[in-house]
């Protein structure tokens, strides 16, 4: 099942994608894709619906982030050994956990704003875990019981602020629009092996990233369990799980970074694709 949220920013309505690719409106069934709607029982209720009985959404509406009501937007750093190598960093012994501001969250095809004075903004295609039920101190064997599904994400990053300005990574990760997620949440029954998904990212038609979740250092079960011992996970929380090699920072002989007027196009097998235009910061 592919679940989504459609409509203007801040006014999104819940929906699902039917087998023909038509968006069906769920706002008469649930208030939003949040809370109990993401639990096993809530998802089973939605799966039992006949999509043809739901109103079709006309045209090509904007898609927002596929879940609402999250308390945490969590990221795992350097979670692909080959990506760690390209950045010159050692392979971590435990997951590196950091946070994105909730203000970074945006729709899958929304513009990405290059921050004021940024010179090293970068791309990162990532598998996102969507939490369905509260998870606190869960074991790896229990971890997937708390997962609603998966989504595509772009962990946009300002490398100078992340690496060269001291302190935690968060300052280079949490800028407005730096967390596109979607186009939809794909329920876990449709993703039997999240550790075997191909993924890519292109900028202006040039493919920079071409990887697979097979090379993740810490898999989905480990990540959910590990994070739950430090941060209580809630329905709708999103965990970005790291990126394969091919980021702009790792381009040899000279790194390549984003500037206004470019187009990022990225995707993960079975989870859909995103397209974002980069735009310059404007006050206001």
Coordinates of C-alpha atoms in Angstrom, one line a residue, residues 74-178:
X74 CA 16.4 11.4 13.0
X75 CA 19.5 10.7 10.8
X76 CA 22.2 8.1 10.8
X77 CA 25.6 9.3 9.6
X78 CA 28.3 7.5 7.6
X79 CA 26.2 4.3 7.4
X80 CA 27.7 3.0 4.2
X81 CA 31.3 1.9 4.3
X82 CA 32.1 3.1 0.8
X83 CA 30.6 6.6 1.6
X84 CA 32.7 6.8 4.8
X85 CA 35.7 6.0 2.6
X86 CA 35.0 8.7 0.1
X87 CA 34.7 11.3 2.9
X88 CA 37.9 10.1 4.6
X89 CA 36.1 9.1 7.7
X90 CA 36.6 5.8 9.6
X91 CA 33.8 3.2 9.6
X92 CA 31.8 3.8 12.7
X93 CA 31.6 1.2 15.4
X94 CA 28.1 2.2 16.4
X95 CA 25.5 4.2 14.6
X96 CA 26.2 7.9 14.4
X97 CA 22.9 9.6 15.4
X98 CA 22.0 13.2 14.8
X99 CA 18.8 15.2 14.3
X100 CA 17.4 17.4 11.5
X101 CA 15.1 20.3 12.6
X102 CA 11.5 19.5 11.9
X103 CA 11.5 22.7 9.9
X104 CA 13.7 20.9 7.3
X105 CA 10.9 18.5 6.4
X106 CA 9.4 19.2 3.0
X107 CA 7.5 17.5 0.2
X108 CA 9.3 15.3 -2.3
X109 CA 9.1 17.7 -5.2
X110 CA 9.2 21.0 -3.3
X111 CA 12.0 23.5 -4.1
X112 CA 15.2 23.2 -2.0
X113 CA 16.4 26.5 -0.8
X114 CA 20.2 27.1 -0.9
X115 CA 20.8 28.9 2.4
X116 CA 22.1 32.4 2.6
X117 CA 25.9 32.4 2.4
X118 CA 26.0 28.6 1.7
X119 CA 28.8 27.5 -0.6
X120 CA 28.8 23.7 0.0
X121 CA 25.3 22.4 -0.1
X122 CA 25.2 18.7 -1.1
X123 CA 22.8 15.9 -1.9
X124 CA 22.2 12.5 -0.2
X125 CA 19.7 9.9 -1.4
X126 CA 18.5 7.8 1.6
X127 CA 16.1 5.1 2.7
X128 CA 13.8 6.5 5.4
X129 CA 12.1 4.4 8.1
X130 CA 8.6 5.5 9.1
X131 CA 7.7 4.6 12.7
X132 CA 4.2 3.3 13.2
X133 CA 3.9 2.7 17.0
X134 CA 5.8 4.0 20.0
X135 CA 9.2 2.3 20.4
X136 CA 11.3 2.6 23.6
X137 CA 14.2 0.3 24.4
X138 CA 13.0 -2.4 21.9
X139 CA 15.2 -5.3 20.8
X140 CA 16.2 -5.9 17.2
X141 CA 13.7 -8.8 17.1
X142 CA 10.9 -6.4 18.0
X143 CA 12.1 -3.5 15.9
X144 CA 10.0 -4.1 12.7
X145 CA 6.9 -4.4 14.8
X146 CA 7.1 -0.7 15.3
X147 CA 7.8 0.2 11.7
X148 CA 4.9 1.3 9.5
X149 CA 6.9 1.4 6.3
X150 CA 9.5 3.1 4.2
X151 CA 10.0 6.2 2.1
X152 CA 12.5 7.9 -0.1
X153 CA 14.4 10.9 1.4
X154 CA 17.1 13.4 0.4
X155 CA 19.3 14.4 3.4
X156 CA 20.4 17.7 1.9
X157 CA 23.5 18.9 3.8
X158 CA 25.6 22.1 4.0
X159 CA 29.1 20.6 4.3
X160 CA 30.9 23.7 5.5
X161 CA 28.5 24.2 8.3
X162 CA 28.4 20.5 9.1
X163 CA 32.2 19.9 9.1
X164 CA 34.1 23.1 9.2
X165 CA 32.2 25.3 11.7
X166 CA 32.7 23.2 14.9
X167 CA 30.2 21.4 17.1
X168 CA 27.5 18.9 16.0
X169 CA 26.5 18.1 12.5
X170 CA 23.0 19.4 13.0
X171 CA 23.8 23.0 11.9
X172 CA 24.5 21.7 8.4
X173 CA 21.6 19.4 8.2
X174 CA 18.5 21.2 9.6
X175 CA 18.1 24.1 7.2
X176 CA 14.6 24.8 5.8
X177 CA 13.7 22.4 3.0
X178 CA 16.7 20.2 3.7

